[in-house]
C-alpha positions as a printed Julia matrix, in Angstrom:
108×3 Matrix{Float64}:
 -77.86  -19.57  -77.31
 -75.49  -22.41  -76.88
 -74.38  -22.23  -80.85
 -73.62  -18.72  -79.68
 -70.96  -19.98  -77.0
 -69.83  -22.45  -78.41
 -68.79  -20.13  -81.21
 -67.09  -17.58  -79.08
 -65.34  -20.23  -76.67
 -63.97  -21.56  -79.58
 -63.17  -18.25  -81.45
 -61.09  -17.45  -77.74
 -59.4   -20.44  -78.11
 -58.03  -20.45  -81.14
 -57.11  -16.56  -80.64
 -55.17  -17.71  -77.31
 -53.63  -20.69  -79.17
 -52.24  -18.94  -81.98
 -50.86  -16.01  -79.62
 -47.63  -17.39  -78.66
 -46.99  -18.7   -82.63
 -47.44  -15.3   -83.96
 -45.09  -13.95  -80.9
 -42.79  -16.31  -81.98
 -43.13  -15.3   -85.45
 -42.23  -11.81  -84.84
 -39.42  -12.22  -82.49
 -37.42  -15.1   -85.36
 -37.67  -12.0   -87.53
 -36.27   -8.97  -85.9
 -33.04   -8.77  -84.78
 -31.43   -8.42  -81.63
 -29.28   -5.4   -81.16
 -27.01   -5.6   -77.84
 -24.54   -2.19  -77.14
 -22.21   -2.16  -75.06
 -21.82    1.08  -73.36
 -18.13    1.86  -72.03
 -18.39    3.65  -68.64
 -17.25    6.99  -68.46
 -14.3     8.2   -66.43
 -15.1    11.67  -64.28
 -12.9    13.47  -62.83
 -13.95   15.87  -60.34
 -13.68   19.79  -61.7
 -14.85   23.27  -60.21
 -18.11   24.57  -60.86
 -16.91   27.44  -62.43
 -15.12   25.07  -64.82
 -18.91   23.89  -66.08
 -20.0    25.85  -69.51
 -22.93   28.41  -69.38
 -24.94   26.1   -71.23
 -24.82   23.18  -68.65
 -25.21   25.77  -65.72
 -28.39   26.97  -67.73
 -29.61   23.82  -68.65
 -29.45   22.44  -64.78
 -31.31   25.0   -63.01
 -34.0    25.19  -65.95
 -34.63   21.46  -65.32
 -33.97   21.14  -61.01
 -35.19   25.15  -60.41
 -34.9    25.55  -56.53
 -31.6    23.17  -56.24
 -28.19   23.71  -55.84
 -25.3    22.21  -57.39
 -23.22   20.81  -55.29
 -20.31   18.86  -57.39
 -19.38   18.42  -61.1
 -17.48   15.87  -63.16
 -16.45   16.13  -66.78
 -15.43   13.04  -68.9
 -14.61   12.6   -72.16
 -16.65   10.48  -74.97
 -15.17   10.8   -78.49
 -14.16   13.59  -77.99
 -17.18   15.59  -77.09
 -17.13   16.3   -73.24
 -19.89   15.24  -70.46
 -20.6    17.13  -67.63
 -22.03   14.86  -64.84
 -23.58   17.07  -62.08
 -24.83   16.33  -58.52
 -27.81   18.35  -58.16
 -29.62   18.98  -54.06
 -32.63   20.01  -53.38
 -33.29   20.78  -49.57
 -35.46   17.82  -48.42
 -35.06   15.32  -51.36
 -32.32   12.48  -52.58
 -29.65   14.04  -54.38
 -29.95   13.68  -58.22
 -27.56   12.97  -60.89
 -27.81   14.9   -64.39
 -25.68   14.57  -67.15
 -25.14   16.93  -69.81
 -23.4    17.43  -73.24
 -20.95   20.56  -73.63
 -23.48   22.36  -75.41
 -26.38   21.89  -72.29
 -28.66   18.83  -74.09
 -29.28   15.96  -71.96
 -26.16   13.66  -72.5
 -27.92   10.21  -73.96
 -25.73    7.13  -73.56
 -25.48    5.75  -77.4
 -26.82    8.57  -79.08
């Protein structure tokens, strides 16, 4: 019985030694990728200004809300629709959309 735990103390040991080498290890080897995402610029438009799509795409993912403002800026030439979306009873939420009504992804 004591070979036994001797064994596995030892076995846990070494496992928790070698942990933060093979952590190490793996982080000297991969490499670090920083972006630097350049804030957007809205400007404040009409509602009826916003494309079909993003209208669509909005009330399929807040149904029950209103839209109460909307922003457009410009990345690289493709424009982003940035909307502020209420809900009676909740925070107001933020969405932001690409011209064609996908989810706008910063770096994508």
């Amino acid at each position: 019985m004591k070979k036994k735990f001797w064994f596995t103390l030892s076995v846990l040991l070494l496992f928790v030694a070698a942990t933060p080498i093979i952590i190490a290890t793996n982080n000297d080897n991969s490499e670090l990728m920083v972006v630097q995402q350049d804030e957007l610029t809205f400007n404040e438009i009409e509602l009826s200004e916003v494309p079909e799509a993003v209208l669509e795409a909005a009330k399929k993912d807040y149904p029950d809300a209103q839209i109460t403002k909307a922003k457009v800026a410009e990345v690289d030439g493709n424009k982003i629709y940035k909307l502020v979306i209420a809900k009676e009873g909740e925070e107001k939420s933020i969405a932001l959309y690409n011209n064609d009504g996908t989810t706008y992804t910063p770096n994508s």
